XYZ file of C-alpha atoms in Angstrom:
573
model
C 88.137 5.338 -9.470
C 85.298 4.395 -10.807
C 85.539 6.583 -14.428
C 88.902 5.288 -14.258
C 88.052 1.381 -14.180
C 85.207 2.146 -16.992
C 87.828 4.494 -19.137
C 90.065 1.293 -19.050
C 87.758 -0.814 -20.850
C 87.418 1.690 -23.396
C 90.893 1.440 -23.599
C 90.316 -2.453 -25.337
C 89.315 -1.323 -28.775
C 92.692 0.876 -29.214
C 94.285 -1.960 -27.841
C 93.234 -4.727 -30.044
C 92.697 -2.628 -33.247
C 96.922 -3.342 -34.983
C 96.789 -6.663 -33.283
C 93.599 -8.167 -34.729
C 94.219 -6.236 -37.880
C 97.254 -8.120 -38.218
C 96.051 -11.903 -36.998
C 93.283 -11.290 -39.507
C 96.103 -10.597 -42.675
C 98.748 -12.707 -41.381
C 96.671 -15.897 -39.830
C 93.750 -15.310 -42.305
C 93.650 -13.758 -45.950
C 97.212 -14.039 -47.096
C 97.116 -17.420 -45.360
C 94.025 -18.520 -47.747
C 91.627 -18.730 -44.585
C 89.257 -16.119 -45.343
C 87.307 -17.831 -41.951
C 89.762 -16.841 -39.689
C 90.873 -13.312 -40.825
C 86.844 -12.805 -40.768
C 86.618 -13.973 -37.012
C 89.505 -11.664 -35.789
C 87.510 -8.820 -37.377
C 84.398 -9.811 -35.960
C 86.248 -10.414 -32.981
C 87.449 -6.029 -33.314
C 83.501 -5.926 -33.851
C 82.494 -6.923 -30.200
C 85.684 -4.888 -28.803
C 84.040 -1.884 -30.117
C 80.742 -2.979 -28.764
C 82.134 -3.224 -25.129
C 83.720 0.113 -25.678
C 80.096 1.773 -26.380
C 78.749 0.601 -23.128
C 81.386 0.799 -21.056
C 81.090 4.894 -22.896
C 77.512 4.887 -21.249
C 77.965 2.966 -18.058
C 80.937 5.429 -17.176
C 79.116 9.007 -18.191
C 77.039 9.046 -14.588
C 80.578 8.898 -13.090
C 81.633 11.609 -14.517
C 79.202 13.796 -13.198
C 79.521 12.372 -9.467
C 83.127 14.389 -10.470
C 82.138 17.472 -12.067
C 79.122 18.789 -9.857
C 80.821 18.822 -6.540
C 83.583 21.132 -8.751
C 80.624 23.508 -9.443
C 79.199 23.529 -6.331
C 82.451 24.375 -4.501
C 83.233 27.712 -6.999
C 79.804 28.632 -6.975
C 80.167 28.421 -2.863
C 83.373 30.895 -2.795
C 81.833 33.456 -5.380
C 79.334 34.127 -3.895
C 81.169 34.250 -0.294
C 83.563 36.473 -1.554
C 80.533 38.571 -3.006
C 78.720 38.785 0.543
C 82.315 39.519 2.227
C 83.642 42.633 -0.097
C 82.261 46.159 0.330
C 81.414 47.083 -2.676
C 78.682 46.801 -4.955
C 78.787 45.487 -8.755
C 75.976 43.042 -9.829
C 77.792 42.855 -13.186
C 80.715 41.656 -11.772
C 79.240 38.670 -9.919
C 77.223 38.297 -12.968
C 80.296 37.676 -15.037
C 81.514 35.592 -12.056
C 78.860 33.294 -11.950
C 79.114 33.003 -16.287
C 82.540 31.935 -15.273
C 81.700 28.699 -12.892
C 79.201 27.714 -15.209
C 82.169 27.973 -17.983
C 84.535 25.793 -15.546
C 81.957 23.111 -14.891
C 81.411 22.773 -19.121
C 84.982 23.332 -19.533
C 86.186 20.553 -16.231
C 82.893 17.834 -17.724
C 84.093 18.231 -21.831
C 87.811 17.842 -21.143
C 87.342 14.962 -18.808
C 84.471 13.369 -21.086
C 87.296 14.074 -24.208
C 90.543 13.471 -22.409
C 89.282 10.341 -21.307
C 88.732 8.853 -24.417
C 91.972 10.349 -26.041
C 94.040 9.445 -23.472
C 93.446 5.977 -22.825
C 93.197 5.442 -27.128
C 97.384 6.901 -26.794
C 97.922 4.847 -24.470
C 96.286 1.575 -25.869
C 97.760 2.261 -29.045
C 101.268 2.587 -27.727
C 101.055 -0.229 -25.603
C 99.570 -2.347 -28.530
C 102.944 -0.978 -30.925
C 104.982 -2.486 -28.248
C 103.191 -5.837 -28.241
C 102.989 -5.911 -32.599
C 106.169 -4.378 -33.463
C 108.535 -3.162 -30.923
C 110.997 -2.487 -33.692
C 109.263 0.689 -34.838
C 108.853 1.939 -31.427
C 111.619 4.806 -31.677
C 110.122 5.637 -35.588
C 107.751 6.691 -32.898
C 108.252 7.840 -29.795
C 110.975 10.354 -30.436
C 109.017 12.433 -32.600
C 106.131 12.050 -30.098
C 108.549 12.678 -27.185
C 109.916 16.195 -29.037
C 105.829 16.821 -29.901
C 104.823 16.441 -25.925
C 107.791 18.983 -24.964
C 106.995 21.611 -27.432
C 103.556 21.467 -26.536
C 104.714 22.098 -22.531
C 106.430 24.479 -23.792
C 103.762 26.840 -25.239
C 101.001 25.796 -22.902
C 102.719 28.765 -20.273
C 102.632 31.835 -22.558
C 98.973 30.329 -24.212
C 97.273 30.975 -20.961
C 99.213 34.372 -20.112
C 97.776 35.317 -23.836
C 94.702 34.089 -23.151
C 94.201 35.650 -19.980
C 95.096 38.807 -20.981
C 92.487 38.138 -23.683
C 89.731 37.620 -21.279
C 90.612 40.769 -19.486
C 90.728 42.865 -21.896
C 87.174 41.797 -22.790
C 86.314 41.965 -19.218
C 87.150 45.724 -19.506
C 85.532 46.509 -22.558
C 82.614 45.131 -21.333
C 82.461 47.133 -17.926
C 83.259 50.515 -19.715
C 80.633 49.960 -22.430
C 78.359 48.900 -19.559
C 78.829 52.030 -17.514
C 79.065 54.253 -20.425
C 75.702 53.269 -21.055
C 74.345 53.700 -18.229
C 75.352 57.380 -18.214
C 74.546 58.265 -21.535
C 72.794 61.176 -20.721
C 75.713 62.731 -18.696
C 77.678 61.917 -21.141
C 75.198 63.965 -24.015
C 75.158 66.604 -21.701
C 78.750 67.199 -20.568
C 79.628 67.029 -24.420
C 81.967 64.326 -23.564
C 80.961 61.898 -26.550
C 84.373 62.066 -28.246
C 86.480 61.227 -25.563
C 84.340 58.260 -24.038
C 84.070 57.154 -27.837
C 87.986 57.065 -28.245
C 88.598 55.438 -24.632
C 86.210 52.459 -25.819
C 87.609 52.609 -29.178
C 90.865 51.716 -27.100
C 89.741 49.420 -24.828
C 88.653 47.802 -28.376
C 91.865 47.753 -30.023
C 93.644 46.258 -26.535
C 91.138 43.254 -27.006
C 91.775 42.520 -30.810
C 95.324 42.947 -30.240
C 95.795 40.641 -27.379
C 93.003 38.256 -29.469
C 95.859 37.827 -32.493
C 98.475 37.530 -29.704
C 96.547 34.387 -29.350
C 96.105 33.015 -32.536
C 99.805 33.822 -33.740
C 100.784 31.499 -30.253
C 97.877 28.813 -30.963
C 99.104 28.396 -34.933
C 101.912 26.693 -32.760
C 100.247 23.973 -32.214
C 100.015 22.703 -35.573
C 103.454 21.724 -35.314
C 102.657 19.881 -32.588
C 100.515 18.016 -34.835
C 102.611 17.379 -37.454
C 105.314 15.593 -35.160
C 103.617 14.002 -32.792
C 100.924 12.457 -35.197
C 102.247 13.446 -39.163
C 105.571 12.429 -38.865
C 105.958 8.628 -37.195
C 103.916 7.688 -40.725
C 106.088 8.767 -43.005
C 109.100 7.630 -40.657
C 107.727 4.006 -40.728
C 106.934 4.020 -44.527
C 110.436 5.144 -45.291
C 111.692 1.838 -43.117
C 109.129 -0.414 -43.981
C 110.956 -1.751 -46.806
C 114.591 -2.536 -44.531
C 112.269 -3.858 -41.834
C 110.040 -6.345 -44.293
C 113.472 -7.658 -45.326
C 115.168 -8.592 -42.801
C 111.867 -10.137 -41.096
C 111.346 -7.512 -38.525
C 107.891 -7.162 -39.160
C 105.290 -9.259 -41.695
C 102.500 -7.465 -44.113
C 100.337 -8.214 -41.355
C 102.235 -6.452 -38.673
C 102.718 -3.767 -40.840
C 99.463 -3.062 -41.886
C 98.436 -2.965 -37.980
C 101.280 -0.515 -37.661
C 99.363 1.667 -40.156
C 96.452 1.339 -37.871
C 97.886 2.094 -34.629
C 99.208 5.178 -36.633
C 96.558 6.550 -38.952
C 93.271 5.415 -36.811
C 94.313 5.985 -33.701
C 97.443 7.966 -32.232
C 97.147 10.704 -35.466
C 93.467 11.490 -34.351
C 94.221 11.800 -30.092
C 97.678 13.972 -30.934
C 95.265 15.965 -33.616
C 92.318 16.132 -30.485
C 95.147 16.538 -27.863
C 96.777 19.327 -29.511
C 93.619 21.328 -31.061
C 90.427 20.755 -29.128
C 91.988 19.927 -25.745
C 94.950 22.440 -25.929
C 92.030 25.029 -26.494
C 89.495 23.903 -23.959
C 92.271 23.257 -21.621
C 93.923 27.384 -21.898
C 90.150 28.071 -21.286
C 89.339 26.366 -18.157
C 93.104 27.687 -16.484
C 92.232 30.960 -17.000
C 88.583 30.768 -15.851
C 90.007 29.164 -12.830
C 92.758 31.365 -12.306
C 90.215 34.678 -12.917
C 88.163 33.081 -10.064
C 90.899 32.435 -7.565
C 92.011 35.719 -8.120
C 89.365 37.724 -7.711
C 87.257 35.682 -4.659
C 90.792 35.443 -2.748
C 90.451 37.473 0.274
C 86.844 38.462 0.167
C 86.602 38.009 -3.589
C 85.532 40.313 -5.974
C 83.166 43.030 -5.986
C 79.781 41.735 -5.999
C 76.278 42.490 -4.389
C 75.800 41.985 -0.355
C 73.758 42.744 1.839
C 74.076 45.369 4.945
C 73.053 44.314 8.967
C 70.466 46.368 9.922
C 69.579 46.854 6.548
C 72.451 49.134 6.028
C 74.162 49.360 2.584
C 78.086 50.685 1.643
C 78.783 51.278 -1.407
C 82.449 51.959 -1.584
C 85.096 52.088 -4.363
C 88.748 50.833 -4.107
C 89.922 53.343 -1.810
C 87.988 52.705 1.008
C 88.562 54.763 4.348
C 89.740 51.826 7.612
C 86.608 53.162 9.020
C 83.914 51.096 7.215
C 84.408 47.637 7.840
C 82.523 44.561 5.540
C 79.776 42.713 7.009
C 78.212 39.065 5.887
C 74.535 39.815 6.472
C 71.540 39.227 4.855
C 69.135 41.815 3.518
C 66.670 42.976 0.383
C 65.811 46.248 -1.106
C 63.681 47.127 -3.617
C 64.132 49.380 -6.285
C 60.433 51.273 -7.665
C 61.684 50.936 -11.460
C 61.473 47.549 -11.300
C 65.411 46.511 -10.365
C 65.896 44.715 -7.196
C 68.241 47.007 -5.270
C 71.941 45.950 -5.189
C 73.497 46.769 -1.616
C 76.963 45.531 -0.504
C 77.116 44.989 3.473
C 78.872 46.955 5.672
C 78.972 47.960 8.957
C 78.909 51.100 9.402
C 79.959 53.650 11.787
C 77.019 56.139 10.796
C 73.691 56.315 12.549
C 71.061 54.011 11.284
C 68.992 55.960 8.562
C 71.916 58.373 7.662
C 72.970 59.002 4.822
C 77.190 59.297 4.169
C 79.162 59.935 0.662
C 82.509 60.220 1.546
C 85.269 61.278 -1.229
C 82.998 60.314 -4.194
C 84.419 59.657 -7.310
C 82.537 58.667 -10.517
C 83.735 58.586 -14.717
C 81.955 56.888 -17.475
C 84.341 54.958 -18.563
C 88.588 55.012 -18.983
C 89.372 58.421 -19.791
C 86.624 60.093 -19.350
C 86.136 63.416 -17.006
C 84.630 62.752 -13.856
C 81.097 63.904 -13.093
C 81.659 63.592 -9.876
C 84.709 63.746 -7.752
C 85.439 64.211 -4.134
C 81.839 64.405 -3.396
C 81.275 64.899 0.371
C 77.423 64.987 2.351
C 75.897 63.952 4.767
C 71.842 63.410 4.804
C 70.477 63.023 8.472
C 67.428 60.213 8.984
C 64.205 61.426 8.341
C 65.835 64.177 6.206
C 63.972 65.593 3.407
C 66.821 66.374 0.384
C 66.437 68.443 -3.037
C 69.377 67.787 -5.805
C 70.331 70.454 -8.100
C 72.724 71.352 -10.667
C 72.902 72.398 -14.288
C 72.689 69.141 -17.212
C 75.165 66.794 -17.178
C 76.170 67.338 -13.348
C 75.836 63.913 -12.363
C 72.294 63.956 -10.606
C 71.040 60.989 -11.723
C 74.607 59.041 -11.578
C 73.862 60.401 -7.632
C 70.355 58.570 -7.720
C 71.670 55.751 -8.818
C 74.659 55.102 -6.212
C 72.694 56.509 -3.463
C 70.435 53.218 -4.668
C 73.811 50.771 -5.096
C 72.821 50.649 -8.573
C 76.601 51.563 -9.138
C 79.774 51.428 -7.085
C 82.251 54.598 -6.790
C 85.551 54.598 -8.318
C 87.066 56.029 -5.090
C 85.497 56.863 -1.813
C 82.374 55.267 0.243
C 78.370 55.415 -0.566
C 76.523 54.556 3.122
C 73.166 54.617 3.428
C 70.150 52.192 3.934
C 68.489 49.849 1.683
C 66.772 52.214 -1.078
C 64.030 52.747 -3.090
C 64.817 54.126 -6.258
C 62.083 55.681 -8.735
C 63.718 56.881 -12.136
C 61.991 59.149 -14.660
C 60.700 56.518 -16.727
C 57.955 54.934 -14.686
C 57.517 50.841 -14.761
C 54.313 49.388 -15.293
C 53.377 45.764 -15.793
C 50.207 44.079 -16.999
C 48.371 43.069 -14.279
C 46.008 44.235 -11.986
C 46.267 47.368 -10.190
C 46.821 46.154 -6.778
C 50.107 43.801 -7.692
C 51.003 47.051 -9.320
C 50.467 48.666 -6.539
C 52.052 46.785 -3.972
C 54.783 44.883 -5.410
C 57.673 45.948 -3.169
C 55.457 45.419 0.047
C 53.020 42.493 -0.329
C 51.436 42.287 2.381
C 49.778 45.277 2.423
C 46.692 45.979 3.790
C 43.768 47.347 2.392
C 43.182 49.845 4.629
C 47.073 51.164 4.149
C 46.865 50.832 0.536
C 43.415 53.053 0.082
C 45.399 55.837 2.772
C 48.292 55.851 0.328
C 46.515 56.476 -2.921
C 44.392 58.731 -1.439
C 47.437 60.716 0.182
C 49.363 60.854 -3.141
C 46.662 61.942 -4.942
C 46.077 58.919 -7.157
C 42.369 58.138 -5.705
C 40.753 59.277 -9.283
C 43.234 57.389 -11.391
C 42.622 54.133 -9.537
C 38.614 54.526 -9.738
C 38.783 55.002 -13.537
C 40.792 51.690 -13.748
C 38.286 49.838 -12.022
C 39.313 49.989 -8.075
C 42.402 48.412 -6.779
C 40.932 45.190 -8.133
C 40.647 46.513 -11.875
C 42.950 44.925 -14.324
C 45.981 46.446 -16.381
C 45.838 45.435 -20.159
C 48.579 47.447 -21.678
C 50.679 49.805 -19.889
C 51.229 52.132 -23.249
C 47.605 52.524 -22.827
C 48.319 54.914 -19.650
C 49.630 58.274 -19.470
C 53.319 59.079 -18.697
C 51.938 60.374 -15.612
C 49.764 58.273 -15.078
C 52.284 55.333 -15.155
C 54.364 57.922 -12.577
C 51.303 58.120 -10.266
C 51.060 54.436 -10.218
C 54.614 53.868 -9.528
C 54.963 56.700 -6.800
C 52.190 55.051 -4.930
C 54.328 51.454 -5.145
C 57.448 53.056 -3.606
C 55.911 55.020 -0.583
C 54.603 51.717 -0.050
C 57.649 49.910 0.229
C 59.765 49.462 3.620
C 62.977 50.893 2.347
C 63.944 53.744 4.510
C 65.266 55.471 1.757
C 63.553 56.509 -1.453
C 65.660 58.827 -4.050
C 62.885 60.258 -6.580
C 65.030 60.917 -9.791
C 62.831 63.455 -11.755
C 59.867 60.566 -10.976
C 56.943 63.933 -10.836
C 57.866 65.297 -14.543
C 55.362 64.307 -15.875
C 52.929 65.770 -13.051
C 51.207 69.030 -13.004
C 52.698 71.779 -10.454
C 50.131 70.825 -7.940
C 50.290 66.965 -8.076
C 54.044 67.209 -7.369
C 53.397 69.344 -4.627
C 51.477 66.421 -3.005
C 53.209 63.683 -3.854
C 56.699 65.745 -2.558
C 54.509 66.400 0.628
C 53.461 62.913 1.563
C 56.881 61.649 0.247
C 58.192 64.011 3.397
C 55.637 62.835 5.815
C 56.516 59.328 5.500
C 59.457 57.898 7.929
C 62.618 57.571 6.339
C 64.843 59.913 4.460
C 63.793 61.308 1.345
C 66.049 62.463 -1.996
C 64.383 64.469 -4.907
C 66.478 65.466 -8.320
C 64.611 68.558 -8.486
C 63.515 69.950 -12.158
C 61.638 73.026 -10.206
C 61.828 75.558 -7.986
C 59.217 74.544 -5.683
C 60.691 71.285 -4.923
C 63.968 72.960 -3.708
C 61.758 75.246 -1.236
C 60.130 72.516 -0.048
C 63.252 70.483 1.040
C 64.866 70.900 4.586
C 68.175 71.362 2.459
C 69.458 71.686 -1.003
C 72.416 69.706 -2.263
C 73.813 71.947 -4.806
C 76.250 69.966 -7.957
C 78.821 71.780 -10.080
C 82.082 70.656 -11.020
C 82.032 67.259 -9.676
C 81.717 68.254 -6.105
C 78.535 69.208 -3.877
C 77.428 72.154 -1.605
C 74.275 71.395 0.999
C 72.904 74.262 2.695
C 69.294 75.486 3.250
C 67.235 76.889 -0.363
C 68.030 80.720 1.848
C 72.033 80.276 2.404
C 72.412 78.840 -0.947
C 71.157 81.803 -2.724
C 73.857 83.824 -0.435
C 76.536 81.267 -0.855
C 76.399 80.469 -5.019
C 75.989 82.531 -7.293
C 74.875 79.398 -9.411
C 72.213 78.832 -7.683
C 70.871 82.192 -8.053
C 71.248 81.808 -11.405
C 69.484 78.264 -11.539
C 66.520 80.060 -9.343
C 66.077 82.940 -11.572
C 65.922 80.554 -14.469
C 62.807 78.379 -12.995
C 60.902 81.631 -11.993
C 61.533 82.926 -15.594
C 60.454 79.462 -16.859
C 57.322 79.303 -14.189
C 56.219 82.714 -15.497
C 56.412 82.161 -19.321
C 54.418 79.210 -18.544
């Protein structure tokens, strides 16, 4: 009420412009009182002086209106992220882009519709007090301007919806074709992802000049509500001057009601407005769409620390929880977890129907994936390039959601191939996913995974960390390894994190990795680490077979195959 009261003495400058205009023509200069056609302009001067302050003394009123607005959308994302089993950090991402859009969007068009409106109104009301003759000159081309542009507001925001979708899609295939690039080299699958983006592409240009051919409307809008009253008035103003329905004055404030003020709020009204305005109804719409019900997919957190993962066709069985948790991921990503409780034992580990492309189109590198990893289970992955192993690490970690089927397992610790090192010194290195550990626990840990030597050389746990490049590759993996046996999440997936190790400092670090509670998940790259595991989860084709190192060289002749290759390897090396 109180951006209204203010917005009504903006109002007085529109108001008064044709009428002073025409007191100062009619009363002054063609009356030979300069004086007096001086004062009513003066008079215009201190109108527009109000105006300005009443500009400034209404702005913190506006945002008394516009934060609660934010603070109410931001409230139901990110309930509707917390409520929905599934996990995708991008989406809530694009979610939260999206409030921040409607609060710019809701503060600009009030800010500009403010001003606009109450200048069409002013300057209507002041043609009716000047010259009421030229009112239908007027209003009936305004009148037919206002329906056509109610008219095309409806299939504007379908088009520009279907805009923002389509660049919603393009960005989450790019996104996840990206992040399996290297199953996507490896399956030879380049052409086919290429041409599915290349059509997700041409869906978003096309429905982008759907647009603009239905938003060139609007300069018709223009040209009747605001072009055509001044031609219309010009044509009359000749029949009206002589028969005395309107002085040179009243005319000439006419001109101004038309050209200074309701030409520049149809022009605003139509263009600026009309744009901002399709914006903020689709960003509104998007987000009551996708947080109704539980809202869109999004990152929360398990009870008990317990994390599901689960694509659109999740079984009745796993039911969403609202909790609160936190893993930690060893690259150096905070691990994204959806809540769920589930009806697994705490510390096992459940994929259920697993499906997984990169991108539209694309071949599946996993599908119907089954297994089940029991706590304190130690886990070697397998397969030949391009299998999916590391698209495994990374939704066993809720780095990713399934396209079908359920992920459950615990919060995560996920260490990728490319260790992450940070200047610094060597304990916050050390112990950046678990704090508060002690000294005695942190010296017990580098000593067990064999990183005592490596930690001496760079000047004890107290030693400082200039540049990272300076290190070794496995180096940086020694440091890392050490940071995610320290951390408290009962599951850590190693994705080819020992590579860079010798033979025998993989052994140790595998070994310690084992000893440590929790459940442990290696993408193996040699022999040994499968005959160290307890079992052996063997990818081909999408799907999975887990079975002891022993039964799987009965069961798959694959495997074999994948064993006789290491040993060849190991030998010629």
């Amino acid at each position: 009420m109180r951006l209204l009261l203010w917005s009504g003495v903006e109002a007085l400058p529109p108001l008064l412009s044709g009428l002073f205009v025409s007191a100062a023509v009619d009363q002054g200069f063609l009356a030979g009182r300069p004086a007096v056609g001086a004062a009513w302009s003066a008079g215009f001067g201190v109108a527009m002086g109000v105006r300005a302050y009443a500009a400034r003394a209404g702005f913190p009123y506006l945002a008394g209106v516009v934060e609660p607005l934010r603070d109410a959308l931001v409230e139901r994302v990110v309930r509707s992220a917390l409520a929905r089993p599934s996990a995708d950090p991008a989406e809530v991402a694009r979610l939260t882009e999206q409030v921040e859009s409607a609060r710019q969007l809701t503060a600009t068009l009030l800010r500009t519709l403010r001003g606009v409106g109450v200048t069409l109104v002013a300057a209507l009301i002041g043609l009716t007090l000047l010259a009421p003759a030229v009112l239908p000159l007027v209003l009936l081309p305004l009148l037919a301007a206002g329906l056509l542009f109610v008219r095309l507001l409806r299939p504007m925001v379908a088009r520009r919806r279907t805009v923002v979708l389509a660049e919603e899609r393009l960005a989450a295939d790019a996104g996840r074709t990206l992040h399996g690039l290297r199953d996507v080299q490896a399956t030879g699958t380049g052409e086919e992802v290429a041409r599915a983006l290349a059509e997700a592409a041409q869906q978003s240009a096309a429905a982008s000049r759907a647009l603009g051919r239905a938003s060139a409307l609007r300069a018709l809008v223009v040209t009747l509500g605001g072009r055509l009253p001044v031609p219309a008035v010009l044509a009359a103003a000749p029949w009206l001057l002589a028969h005395d329905a309107l002085t040179a004055g009243e005319l000439l404030g006419v001109a101004t009601y038309l050209l200074q003020q309701l030409d520049p709020a149809v022009r605003t009204l139509a263009g600026t407005v009309g744009g901002w305005l399709l914006d903020l109804a689709v960003v509104l719409d998007r987000l009551a769409t996708v947080t109704a019900d539980g809202g869109p997919p999004g990152a929360g957190i398990a009870e008990g620390g317990r994390r599901d993962v689960s694509g659109p066709d999740r079984p009745p069985g796993v039911r969403s929880s609202a909790s609160a948790t936190g893993g930690g991921s060893a690259s150096g990503t905070q691990g994204a977890g959806v809540g769920a409780e589930s009806v697994a034992p705490a510390g096992e580990v459940r994929l259920h129907g697993v499906r997984y492309a990169h991108g539209v189109g694309a071949p599946p590198v996993l599908d119907g994936l089954d297994a089940t990893f029991l706590p304190g289970e130690h886990i070697a992955v397998v397969g030949p390039s391009g299998t999916g192993k590391s698209t495994l690490a990374a939704l066993l970690a809720g780095l990713m959601a399934p396209a079908v089927g359920t992920v459950t397992a615990p919060s995560a610790a996920l260490l990728p191939q490319e260790a992450y090192v940070f200047p610094g010194s060597v304990r916050e290195n050390l112990v950046w996913l678990a704090p508060a550990t002690s000294q005695e626990r942190l010296a017990a840990a580098v000593r067990r995974l064999g990183a005592a030597e490596l930690v001496a050389r760079l000047g004890g746990v107290a030693g400082a960390l200039g540049d990272p490049g300076e290190l070794s590759a496995g180096e940086r993996q020694l440091i890392a390894l050490v940071r995610t046996y320290l951390s408290p999440a009962p599951l850590v997936v190693l994705d080819e994190a020992t590579c860079h190790l010798d033979a025998a400092a993989e052994e140790r670090v595998e070994r310690a990795f084992a000893a440590r509670p929790g459940t442990l998940v290696v993408i193996a790259h040699r022999i040994s680490s499968a005959l160290r595991a307890d079992r052996v989860l063997l990818l081909d084709g999408g799907r999975g077979v887990l079975a002891r190192h022993g039964d799987l060289q009965v069961l798959s002749p694959l495997y074999r195959e994948l064993v006789g290759h290491w040993l060849d390897a190991g030998r010629a090396s």
